[in-house]
């Protein structure tokens, strides 16, 4: 245990370094996050080991693994850093009626359309001086673990380049808090009058020409995994880099696509696109708003997170359509991303 005299020699940067290493489990990646050299990280770890009288991290061919003591320290150190960040963030009292802050929110484009309009209305009504920046978030192609796939969003939260990131994952790193916004599932999107809508059977689904949303152009989506379990396959005739383009292409072609239900509900009618229940369960995912723990003492971020949750609630309260699959497969999409590389597209 450190006594009061020992605290005088504790460098807060060492705790930040510990946080980076425990999150990345790699000295080089921790160095990249902190914008320092790997040797600086190694030197800092040496100081931490002497300070805490424990090896903390053991080298492996793929990086480092934490000791039992390091795992015990993860949450306490995250709480300490969250408190420090909160003190800094809370230096100026927040009043939404007079604030002129700009907040940055990151989300996939199919998620942004669910909350953006009601959030803008709430901000205009309660905080006319506040401005928003909306950024599109995309997972890192080829990463199998969700925390690695969305590491860019987490890094931006750490650097305060983002205030809130909305991502499809349940468990977030210890230095963040999260709020569940809604559960999402997928439907088959097709132009109005598409012949598939008359008889949406599995055989006809497999016979159709499909579109997959994929930033990197990978034609294999999670729908292909579902089909493979049934000994089926399909033809992916086109890939596009985002959901909005997918909607536009589907509206003007005979291609069909698996798209998020609420995205199609929000924009499908205007585009001439209908939502068709898939011939097999495609599972669901949870969309969570992730924000730094410092938000607990940053009144502005708390206010924004509350407005975001309210905006989603109002938006969804006007749409009572639920998936016929109920809660079955709630974790399917999340578990699927943990078993294979996280795709940057829909299906």
Short mmCIF file of C-alpha atoms in Angstrom, two decimals:
data_model
loop_
_atom_site.label_atom_id
_atom_site.label_comp_id
_atom_site.label_asym_id
_atom_site.label_seq_id
_atom_site.Cartn_x
_atom_site.Cartn_y
_atom_site.Cartn_z
CA UNK A 1 0.00 0.00 0.00
CA UNK A 2 1.19 3.51 -0.75
CA UNK A 3 1.29 5.91 2.16
CA UNK A 4 0.93 9.69 1.85
CA UNK A 5 4.69 10.14 1.41
CA UNK A 6 4.74 7.57 -1.41
CA UNK A 7 2.01 9.48 -3.29
CA UNK A 8 4.39 12.36 -3.78
CA UNK A 9 6.41 10.23 -6.19
CA UNK A 10 3.46 8.92 -8.21
CA UNK A 11 3.36 10.25 -11.76
CA UNK A 12 -0.25 10.35 -13.00
CA UNK A 13 1.05 9.62 -16.49
CA UNK A 14 2.04 6.16 -15.27
CA UNK A 15 -1.61 5.38 -14.59
CA UNK A 16 -2.51 6.57 -18.09
CA UNK A 17 0.22 4.31 -19.43
CA UNK A 18 -1.12 1.37 -17.41
CA UNK A 19 -4.59 2.00 -18.84
CA UNK A 20 -3.26 2.00 -22.41
CA UNK A 21 -1.32 -1.24 -21.94
CA UNK A 22 -4.15 -3.09 -20.18
CA UNK A 23 -6.53 -2.09 -22.99
CA UNK A 24 -4.23 -2.98 -25.90
CA UNK A 25 -2.17 -5.78 -24.33
CA UNK A 26 0.66 -4.62 -26.55
CA UNK A 27 3.51 -2.21 -25.84
CA UNK A 28 3.68 -0.98 -29.45
CA UNK A 29 -0.05 -0.30 -29.73
CA UNK A 30 -0.04 1.42 -26.33
CA UNK A 31 2.77 3.63 -27.58
CA UNK A 32 0.75 4.53 -30.68
CA UNK A 33 -2.25 5.49 -28.55
CA UNK A 34 -0.11 7.66 -26.27
CA UNK A 35 1.97 9.14 -29.12
CA UNK A 36 5.23 8.04 -27.50
CA UNK A 37 7.91 5.51 -28.42
CA UNK A 38 7.72 1.83 -27.39
CA UNK A 39 10.88 2.36 -25.37
CA UNK A 40 9.15 5.12 -23.41
CA UNK A 41 6.29 2.73 -22.61
CA UNK A 42 8.76 0.04 -21.54
CA UNK A 43 10.58 2.54 -19.33
CA UNK A 44 7.29 3.66 -17.79
CA UNK A 45 6.29 0.05 -17.11
CA UNK A 46 9.60 -0.42 -15.32
CA UNK A 47 8.80 2.51 -13.04
CA UNK A 48 5.31 1.12 -12.40
CA UNK A 49 6.70 -2.31 -11.55
CA UNK A 50 9.04 -0.81 -8.99
CA UNK A 51 6.30 1.40 -7.59
CA UNK A 52 3.74 -1.42 -7.24
CA UNK A 53 6.23 -4.22 -6.57
CA UNK A 54 4.73 -6.50 -9.24
CA UNK A 55 5.71 -7.50 -12.80
CA UNK A 56 2.23 -6.31 -13.96
CA UNK A 57 2.68 -7.48 -17.59
CA UNK A 58 4.50 -10.54 -18.92
CA UNK A 59 5.86 -10.65 -22.47
CA UNK A 60 4.44 -13.11 -25.02
CA UNK A 61 5.09 -13.55 -28.76
CA UNK A 62 1.89 -11.60 -29.46
CA UNK A 63 2.25 -8.84 -26.89
CA UNK A 64 1.83 -8.90 -23.12
CA UNK A 65 -0.51 -10.56 -20.62
CA UNK A 66 -1.49 -8.96 -17.30
CA UNK A 67 -0.64 -10.53 -13.97
CA UNK A 68 -3.32 -11.17 -11.36
CA UNK A 69 -2.28 -7.96 -9.62
CA UNK A 70 -2.64 -5.96 -12.83
CA UNK A 71 -6.15 -7.30 -13.31
CA UNK A 72 -7.02 -6.31 -9.74
CA UNK A 73 -5.79 -2.78 -10.39
CA UNK A 74 -7.67 -2.27 -13.68
CA UNK A 75 -10.92 -0.95 -12.25
CA UNK A 76 -9.42 1.13 -9.41
CA UNK A 77 -7.06 2.85 -11.82
CA UNK A 78 -9.90 3.42 -14.32
CA UNK A 79 -11.93 5.01 -11.53
CA UNK A 80 -9.03 7.26 -10.49
CA UNK A 81 -8.51 8.47 -14.05
CA UNK A 82 -12.24 8.96 -14.57
CA UNK A 83 -12.32 11.15 -11.47
CA UNK A 84 -9.40 13.26 -12.65
CA UNK A 85 -10.91 13.65 -16.10
CA UNK A 86 -14.21 14.58 -14.50
CA UNK A 87 -12.61 17.30 -12.38
CA UNK A 88 -11.14 18.87 -15.50
CA UNK A 89 -14.38 18.53 -17.50
CA UNK A 90 -16.50 19.97 -14.69
CA UNK A 91 -14.40 23.10 -14.21
CA UNK A 92 -17.08 25.23 -15.91
CA UNK A 93 -20.73 24.85 -14.81
CA UNK A 94 -23.03 23.75 -17.62
CA UNK A 95 -26.27 25.56 -18.47
CA UNK A 96 -27.91 24.23 -21.65
CA UNK A 97 -29.88 27.45 -22.16
CA UNK A 98 -26.71 29.54 -22.40
CA UNK A 99 -24.03 27.03 -23.38
CA UNK A 100 -22.22 27.45 -26.68
CA UNK A 101 -20.38 24.11 -26.57
CA UNK A 102 -19.98 21.89 -29.59
CA UNK A 103 -20.43 18.15 -29.04
CA UNK A 104 -19.18 15.43 -31.37
CA UNK A 105 -21.15 12.20 -31.77
CA UNK A 106 -19.96 9.22 -33.78
CA UNK A 107 -22.23 6.50 -35.15
CA UNK A 108 -22.72 4.24 -38.20
CA UNK A 109 -24.87 6.02 -40.79
CA UNK A 110 -27.79 3.61 -40.38
CA UNK A 111 -27.86 4.47 -36.68
CA UNK A 112 -27.57 8.23 -37.12
CA UNK A 113 -30.85 8.43 -39.02
CA UNK A 114 -32.69 6.92 -36.03
CA UNK A 115 -31.74 9.61 -33.52
CA UNK A 116 -30.61 12.67 -35.45
CA UNK A 117 -33.87 14.53 -36.16
CA UNK A 118 -35.41 14.17 -32.67
CA UNK A 119 -32.04 15.03 -31.10
CA UNK A 120 -31.76 18.17 -33.21
CA UNK A 121 -35.29 19.18 -32.18
CA UNK A 122 -34.43 18.72 -28.50
CA UNK A 123 -31.23 20.73 -28.82
CA UNK A 124 -32.98 23.57 -30.67
CA UNK A 125 -35.70 23.72 -28.01
CA UNK A 126 -33.55 23.53 -24.87
CA UNK A 127 -30.07 24.63 -25.91
CA UNK A 128 -30.14 26.96 -28.95
CA UNK A 129 -26.46 27.85 -28.60
CA UNK A 130 -25.17 24.27 -28.69
CA UNK A 131 -23.77 22.87 -31.95
CA UNK A 132 -23.26 19.25 -32.95
CA UNK A 133 -20.74 17.42 -35.09
CA UNK A 134 -21.79 14.02 -36.45
CA UNK A 135 -19.14 11.58 -37.64
CA UNK A 136 -19.61 8.24 -39.33
CA UNK A 137 -18.09 5.33 -37.45
CA UNK A 138 -16.89 2.18 -39.16
CA UNK A 139 -15.27 -0.91 -37.64
CA UNK A 140 -11.69 -1.80 -38.46
CA UNK A 141 -11.85 -4.47 -41.22
CA UNK A 142 -10.57 -7.92 -40.35
CA UNK A 143 -10.74 -7.59 -36.56
CA UNK A 144 -12.46 -10.45 -34.74
CA UNK A 145 -12.95 -8.88 -31.31
CA UNK A 146 -15.47 -6.01 -31.00
CA UNK A 147 -13.19 -3.99 -28.72
CA UNK A 148 -10.50 -4.16 -31.42
CA UNK A 149 -12.93 -3.54 -34.27
CA UNK A 150 -14.13 -0.29 -32.68
CA UNK A 151 -10.76 0.77 -31.24
CA UNK A 152 -10.74 3.86 -33.45
CA UNK A 153 -13.90 5.11 -31.76
CA UNK A 154 -12.46 4.38 -28.32
CA UNK A 155 -9.24 6.20 -29.17
CA UNK A 156 -11.26 9.23 -30.29
CA UNK A 157 -13.19 9.15 -27.01
CA UNK A 158 -9.89 9.02 -25.11
CA UNK A 159 -8.56 11.99 -27.08
CA UNK A 160 -11.90 13.81 -26.70
CA UNK A 161 -12.20 13.99 -30.47
CA UNK A 162 -15.58 12.35 -29.79
CA UNK A 163 -17.91 12.96 -26.86
CA UNK A 164 -20.17 9.96 -27.50
CA UNK A 165 -19.70 6.93 -29.75
CA UNK A 166 -22.62 4.67 -30.65
CA UNK A 167 -21.43 1.14 -31.36
CA UNK A 168 -22.99 -2.35 -31.59
CA UNK A 169 -21.37 -4.07 -28.63
CA UNK A 170 -22.36 -4.96 -25.08
CA UNK A 171 -19.21 -4.91 -22.94
CA UNK A 172 -17.06 -1.78 -23.20
CA UNK A 173 -13.58 -1.11 -21.75
CA UNK A 174 -13.52 -0.25 -18.05
CA UNK A 175 -12.68 3.39 -18.64
CA UNK A 176 -16.04 3.99 -20.36
CA UNK A 177 -19.71 4.01 -19.41
CA UNK A 178 -22.47 2.97 -21.78
CA UNK A 179 -26.20 3.44 -22.16
CA UNK A 180 -28.41 1.06 -24.09
CA UNK A 181 -30.24 2.93 -26.85
CA UNK A 182 -32.16 0.16 -28.59
CA UNK A 183 -32.09 -3.36 -29.96
CA UNK A 184 -31.78 -3.67 -33.73
CA UNK A 185 -32.54 -6.48 -36.14
CA UNK A 186 -32.30 -6.88 -39.91
CA UNK A 187 -34.92 -7.08 -42.62
CA UNK A 188 -34.73 -7.74 -46.34
CA UNK A 189 -34.88 -4.42 -48.18
CA UNK A 190 -36.23 -4.34 -51.75
CA UNK A 191 -37.81 -1.84 -54.09
CA UNK A 192 -41.58 -1.46 -53.86
CA UNK A 193 -43.23 -4.04 -56.11
CA UNK A 194 -40.25 -6.39 -56.09
CA UNK A 195 -41.39 -9.94 -56.93
CA UNK A 196 -39.58 -11.35 -53.90
CA UNK A 197 -42.11 -9.64 -51.62
CA UNK A 198 -44.91 -11.84 -52.98
CA UNK A 199 -43.24 -15.08 -51.90
CA UNK A 200 -40.26 -14.45 -49.57
CA UNK A 201 -39.19 -18.05 -49.20
CA UNK A 202 -35.69 -19.24 -48.41
CA UNK A 203 -35.32 -20.79 -51.88
CA UNK A 204 -36.23 -17.55 -53.59
CA UNK A 205 -34.05 -15.56 -51.20
CA UNK A 206 -31.03 -17.63 -52.21
CA UNK A 207 -31.90 -17.26 -55.88
CA UNK A 208 -31.95 -13.44 -55.75
CA UNK A 209 -29.03 -11.14 -56.54
CA UNK A 210 -27.85 -9.51 -53.33
CA UNK A 211 -26.18 -6.27 -52.24
CA UNK A 212 -23.83 -6.17 -49.24
CA UNK A 213 -22.70 -3.03 -47.42
CA UNK A 214 -18.93 -3.31 -46.99
CA UNK A 215 -16.42 -0.50 -46.69
CA UNK A 216 -13.57 -2.70 -47.88
CA UNK A 217 -15.57 -4.48 -50.61
CA UNK A 218 -15.72 -7.86 -48.84
CA UNK A 219 -18.75 -9.67 -50.35
CA UNK A 220 -19.10 -12.05 -47.40
CA UNK A 221 -21.52 -10.83 -44.73
CA UNK A 222 -23.12 -12.31 -41.64
CA UNK A 223 -26.09 -13.47 -43.76
CA UNK A 224 -23.71 -15.82 -45.57
CA UNK A 225 -22.80 -17.37 -42.22
CA UNK A 226 -26.48 -17.91 -41.43
CA UNK A 227 -27.05 -19.49 -44.84
CA UNK A 228 -23.96 -21.70 -44.56
CA UNK A 229 -25.34 -23.29 -41.39
CA UNK A 230 -28.30 -24.45 -43.49
CA UNK A 231 -26.17 -25.62 -46.37
CA UNK A 232 -27.20 -22.65 -48.49
CA UNK A 233 -25.46 -19.85 -50.32
CA UNK A 234 -26.32 -16.76 -52.35
CA UNK A 235 -24.85 -14.54 -55.02
CA UNK A 236 -23.56 -11.14 -53.91
CA UNK A 237 -23.75 -9.11 -57.09
CA UNK A 238 -22.66 -5.79 -55.61
CA UNK A 239 -20.97 -4.29 -52.56
CA UNK A 240 -21.25 -0.61 -51.57
CA UNK A 241 -19.44 1.29 -48.80
CA UNK A 242 -22.38 2.61 -46.70
CA UNK A 243 -26.02 2.06 -45.87
CA UNK A 244 -27.36 5.22 -47.48
CA UNK A 245 -25.92 4.23 -50.85
CA UNK A 246 -27.26 0.71 -50.32
CA UNK A 247 -30.75 2.13 -49.88
CA UNK A 248 -30.47 4.21 -53.06
CA UNK A 249 -29.21 1.28 -55.15
CA UNK A 250 -31.88 -1.11 -53.86
CA UNK A 251 -34.58 1.48 -54.69
CA UNK A 252 -33.55 1.58 -58.35
CA UNK A 253 -32.68 -2.05 -59.02
CA UNK A 254 -33.77 -5.64 -58.51
CA UNK A 255 -31.07 -6.21 -55.91
CA UNK A 256 -32.11 -7.03 -52.36
CA UNK A 257 -30.13 -6.37 -49.17
CA UNK A 258 -30.23 -7.17 -45.47
CA UNK A 259 -30.46 -3.76 -43.80
CA UNK A 260 -31.24 -2.60 -40.25
CA UNK A 261 -34.98 -2.56 -39.64
CA UNK A 262 -35.18 0.93 -38.15
CA UNK A 263 -33.03 2.36 -40.93
CA UNK A 264 -35.49 1.02 -43.52
CA UNK A 265 -38.43 2.26 -41.43
CA UNK A 266 -36.92 5.75 -41.30
CA UNK A 267 -35.93 6.14 -44.95
CA UNK A 268 -37.49 3.32 -46.91
CA UNK A 269 -40.87 4.87 -47.70
CA UNK A 270 -39.39 8.06 -49.15
CA UNK A 271 -36.94 6.03 -51.21
CA UNK A 272 -39.55 3.56 -52.47
CA UNK A 273 -38.03 0.68 -50.50
CA UNK A 274 -40.02 -1.85 -48.46
CA UNK A 275 -39.01 -4.04 -45.54
CA UNK A 276 -39.66 -7.75 -45.97
CA UNK A 277 -39.37 -10.19 -43.08
CA UNK A 278 -36.41 -12.49 -43.76
CA UNK A 279 -37.13 -16.19 -44.39
CA UNK A 280 -34.78 -17.13 -41.53
CA UNK A 281 -33.88 -15.41 -38.25
CA UNK A 282 -31.01 -12.98 -38.69
CA UNK A 283 -30.63 -12.17 -35.01
CA UNK A 284 -30.43 -8.83 -33.25
CA UNK A 285 -27.79 -6.52 -31.84
CA UNK A 286 -27.66 -3.91 -29.10
CA UNK A 287 -26.74 -0.32 -29.89
CA UNK A 288 -25.00 1.40 -27.00
CA UNK A 289 -23.96 5.00 -26.49
CA UNK A 290 -20.41 4.90 -25.10
CA UNK A 291 -18.93 7.87 -23.28
CA UNK A 292 -15.97 8.50 -20.97
CA UNK A 293 -16.51 7.90 -17.27
CA UNK A 294 -15.68 11.57 -16.86
CA UNK A 295 -19.22 12.17 -18.12
CA UNK A 296 -20.43 11.38 -14.60
CA UNK A 297 -19.13 14.78 -13.54
CA UNK A 298 -19.36 16.59 -16.87
CA UNK A 299 -22.84 18.05 -16.71
CA UNK A 300 -22.78 18.87 -20.41
CA UNK A 301 -22.10 15.29 -21.45
CA UNK A 302 -24.71 13.99 -19.01
CA UNK A 303 -27.24 16.38 -20.52
CA UNK A 304 -26.37 15.33 -24.07
CA UNK A 305 -26.53 11.62 -23.23
CA UNK A 306 -29.95 12.10 -21.64
CA UNK A 307 -31.23 13.94 -24.70
CA UNK A 308 -29.87 11.18 -26.93
CA UNK A 309 -31.65 8.45 -24.97
CA UNK A 310 -34.85 10.50 -24.98
CA UNK A 311 -34.57 11.17 -28.72
CA UNK A 312 -34.27 7.48 -29.52
CA UNK A 313 -37.17 6.68 -27.20
CA UNK A 314 -39.44 9.21 -28.90
CA UNK A 315 -38.41 8.04 -32.36
CA UNK A 316 -39.08 4.39 -31.60
CA UNK A 317 -42.31 5.03 -29.71
CA UNK A 318 -43.89 6.03 -33.03
CA UNK A 319 -42.93 2.70 -34.58
CA UNK A 320 -44.53 -0.27 -32.91
CA UNK A 321 -43.36 -2.87 -35.39
CA UNK A 322 -41.36 -5.58 -33.68
CA UNK A 323 -39.39 -8.46 -35.07
CA UNK A 324 -41.44 -11.67 -35.30
CA UNK A 325 -38.43 -13.40 -33.80
CA UNK A 326 -38.95 -11.60 -30.46
CA UNK A 327 -35.88 -11.67 -28.28
CA UNK A 328 -34.57 -14.90 -29.79
CA UNK A 329 -31.12 -14.36 -31.16
CA UNK A 330 -30.60 -11.11 -29.24
CA UNK A 331 -26.90 -11.79 -28.98
CA UNK A 332 -26.56 -13.50 -32.36
CA UNK A 333 -24.98 -10.56 -34.14
CA UNK A 334 -22.66 -9.75 -31.27
CA UNK A 335 -21.58 -13.37 -30.83
CA UNK A 336 -21.05 -13.69 -34.56
CA UNK A 337 -18.64 -10.76 -34.55
CA UNK A 338 -16.71 -12.42 -31.75
CA UNK A 339 -16.32 -15.67 -33.72
CA UNK A 340 -15.14 -14.19 -37.00
CA UNK A 341 -13.62 -10.95 -38.32
CA UNK A 342 -15.98 -8.04 -37.80
CA UNK A 343 -17.35 -7.04 -41.18
CA UNK A 344 -17.85 -3.39 -41.94
CA UNK A 345 -21.19 -4.05 -43.59
CA UNK A 346 -24.68 -5.31 -43.00
CA UNK A 347 -25.25 -8.65 -44.58
#
